[in-house]
Amino acid sequence: MIKGNTAAAAQLDEELEALDIQQEDLAVDLYATAPPEKPGRIFWEEDRYVQLGLGSVDCSLFMSRLSNEDKESFKKHILTHGEDQILSSSSLLHLVRAFAYSGRELPPKKFDVIWASRSLDNINFRHTKYKIRKFLEYWSDRYPDAVSNDALNFLAQAAPFKNKSNNVESDDPEKSWLSDDEYADVMKAIWNFYDETNAHQPTLIRLLSMQYARRPVQLRSLKFCDLKSGTEKMLSQIPDPEIHFPSAKEQDADVDFRGGKFEIHPVADHLWNMLTIQKKHIKVLFFETMGIELSESQLEQVPVFTTALRIKNACDSLKNKLGLNPALNTSDSLFHLPSGLIGKVLSYEGNGGSTDARKRNYPVHPPLPISVRTGQPIVVNATRLRHTRVRQLARQGVKKSVISYWLGHNDDNALKSYYHDPAEEARQLDQAMSKGLTPIAMAFHGRIICTDAESTHPTDPSKRVELAKGYQLHYVGRCGKYSFCSTTSIPIPCYMCKNFEPLIDAPHQEVLEALLYRQQQEQELIRPGSMRNLLNPIDLSMDIIAVRRCIQLCDAKRKSMNQPQC
């Protein structure tokens, strides 16, 4: 403080002291001229918790035994908990719903151990236990009498919710991935329904989910500005237009709605055409519902999926709840369909309302085709489609890193929640090991002999194995099998038989040359008089490997016996 100010401050202190006034007493009603507080999108209507555009929860029974002071404090801190963005809007809605469900049988009078113990019997409460405990700690820090310490300790030590089933590892044909036939049947049913009813919006929602397996909240968040073509594209090496899906479950997102990164995917022509048609439908729908002609820039910011009823409700909330002009706020999230409604469209529980202002609903979708695995209509939902598409891509040989990016995951480990295919992993393992195991599996397994005396049946003439060449029979070894052998095309199959006992100095090289010549005939172009068998093609690669192995073993045995090679 400069010298002049110091003197003036000292004089002011003397004046205030003479008047018996403290400096703090001058801070009176400083916010009398502050701008009016804007209405929030999350509020209480008496004992009903409301989130505009997302839903509401009746908590009157849950709070019926609380004191007025505790009840008002609970309601206040639920709102501040949301304003501090500790939880997303949807998570906060689930939190309040869990509280409401826990008080249906016996509403709490105090938040103590008895209440906590009884509440954990409710599956919704236990499933949300961690978030509930965090809120109670948040509330207790600001309102010490809210929750007992024993209740907080009990919730901290209680066992978490255990997911009894892991759909990705389940063999339940109604929970795990769709088979290729089931996927094809569902796809056919979608297009048939579209051809018969021209129900454009539900068809587009289902096709986008079948193609990209996005979560309902991502489809809900789409705007037409997320459709990119020409110079707006990000993937310059791919000629196709793009769709940029807003991410879901983005941990570091600052904004709850469309606040995270965007997941970029190329779009095929048939889907791009349907998206273009949808854009025209939505423009007409806004005109018929609100009476305004959207400019091109406004049209880019409206939702891809909405209905006449949704637009009317959004206009009412904007005008009467938030004090905003709907015509100037057509980009608001209230115009977007809720994710729960899109989830019902994907599970064929409805069509989500019509984009025609004169029609409230589309015709009901017929039952889905019958699954061969269950004998019942195929069960479809967003999660099953994610499992299915990941499995399909993995079986096409797409790398895990690509699939993880395709799903919008930052961590490859998250892929384990959607993909577990032991059969495909076994096939890939077999393919990788086949180069090393094939020579072993197809190798010669017999026993080399130098004379007939070393064979298993030295005196049995029926055990001789001979190669017919020209008009002569060349003796190549003996059969060591005790019972009758049904092989007729000897000696070729014998080289892969463990009972074959080839002579060390037999003309095995001639057998190999004959096999190589015959295999070459199979691989040549078709021409008159060729030996190639079109109806029953022959693969002699296994026999060739076995004969070569036999020759190598004969050479090795000659060397060990110091015999000259012939």
Tab-separated table of C-alpha atoms in Angstrom, residues 37-57 75-85 88-90 92-93 317-318 321-322 334:
chain	number	residue	atom	x	y	z
A	37	GLU	CA	-30.114	-16.782	-12.001
A	38	LYS	CA	-30.812	-18.869	-15.071
A	39	PRO	CA	-33.104	-21.829	-14.528
A	40	GLY	CA	-31.235	-25.117	-14.438
A	41	ARG	CA	-31.912	-28.250	-16.426
A	42	ILE	CA	-31.768	-30.314	-13.246
A	43	PHE	CA	-34.265	-29.380	-10.517
A	44	TRP	CA	-36.871	-30.624	-8.062
A	45	GLU	CA	-40.605	-30.270	-8.558
A	46	GLU	CA	-41.607	-30.757	-4.923
A	47	ASP	CA	-40.340	-34.309	-4.275
A	48	ARG	CA	-39.839	-35.283	-7.920
A	49	TYR	CA	-36.325	-35.097	-9.306
A	50	VAL	CA	-36.320	-33.831	-12.914
A	51	GLN	CA	-33.710	-33.769	-15.651
A	52	LEU	CA	-35.027	-31.938	-18.674
A	53	GLY	CA	-35.027	-34.159	-21.716
A	54	LEU	CA	-33.772	-37.236	-19.863
A	55	GLY	CA	-36.372	-38.221	-17.292
A	56	SER	CA	-37.638	-37.805	-13.739
A	57	VAL	CA	-37.841	-39.830	-10.515
A	75	LYS	CA	-32.377	-32.307	-2.399
A	76	LYS	CA	-29.982	-29.356	-2.339
A	77	HIS	CA	-26.848	-31.500	-2.329
A	78	ILE	CA	-28.126	-33.771	-5.091
A	79	LEU	CA	-28.296	-30.663	-7.281
A	80	THR	CA	-24.864	-29.344	-6.266
A	81	HIS	CA	-23.452	-32.830	-6.764
A	82	GLY	CA	-24.600	-32.549	-10.379
A	83	GLU	CA	-23.475	-28.945	-10.806
A	84	ASP	CA	-19.958	-29.860	-9.665
A	85	GLN	CA	-19.931	-32.448	-12.511
A	88	SER	CA	-22.664	-37.211	-15.562
A	89	SER	CA	-26.352	-36.399	-15.938
A	90	SER	CA	-27.279	-39.992	-16.720
A	92	LEU	CA	-26.882	-38.786	-11.466
A	93	LEU	CA	-30.294	-39.906	-12.689
A	317	SER	CA	-39.206	-26.777	-21.862
A	318	LEU	CA	-37.047	-24.118	-23.499
A	321	LYS	CA	-38.651	-23.835	-17.969
A	322	LEU	CA	-35.510	-22.138	-19.238
A	334	LEU	CA	-33.579	-31.224	-25.677
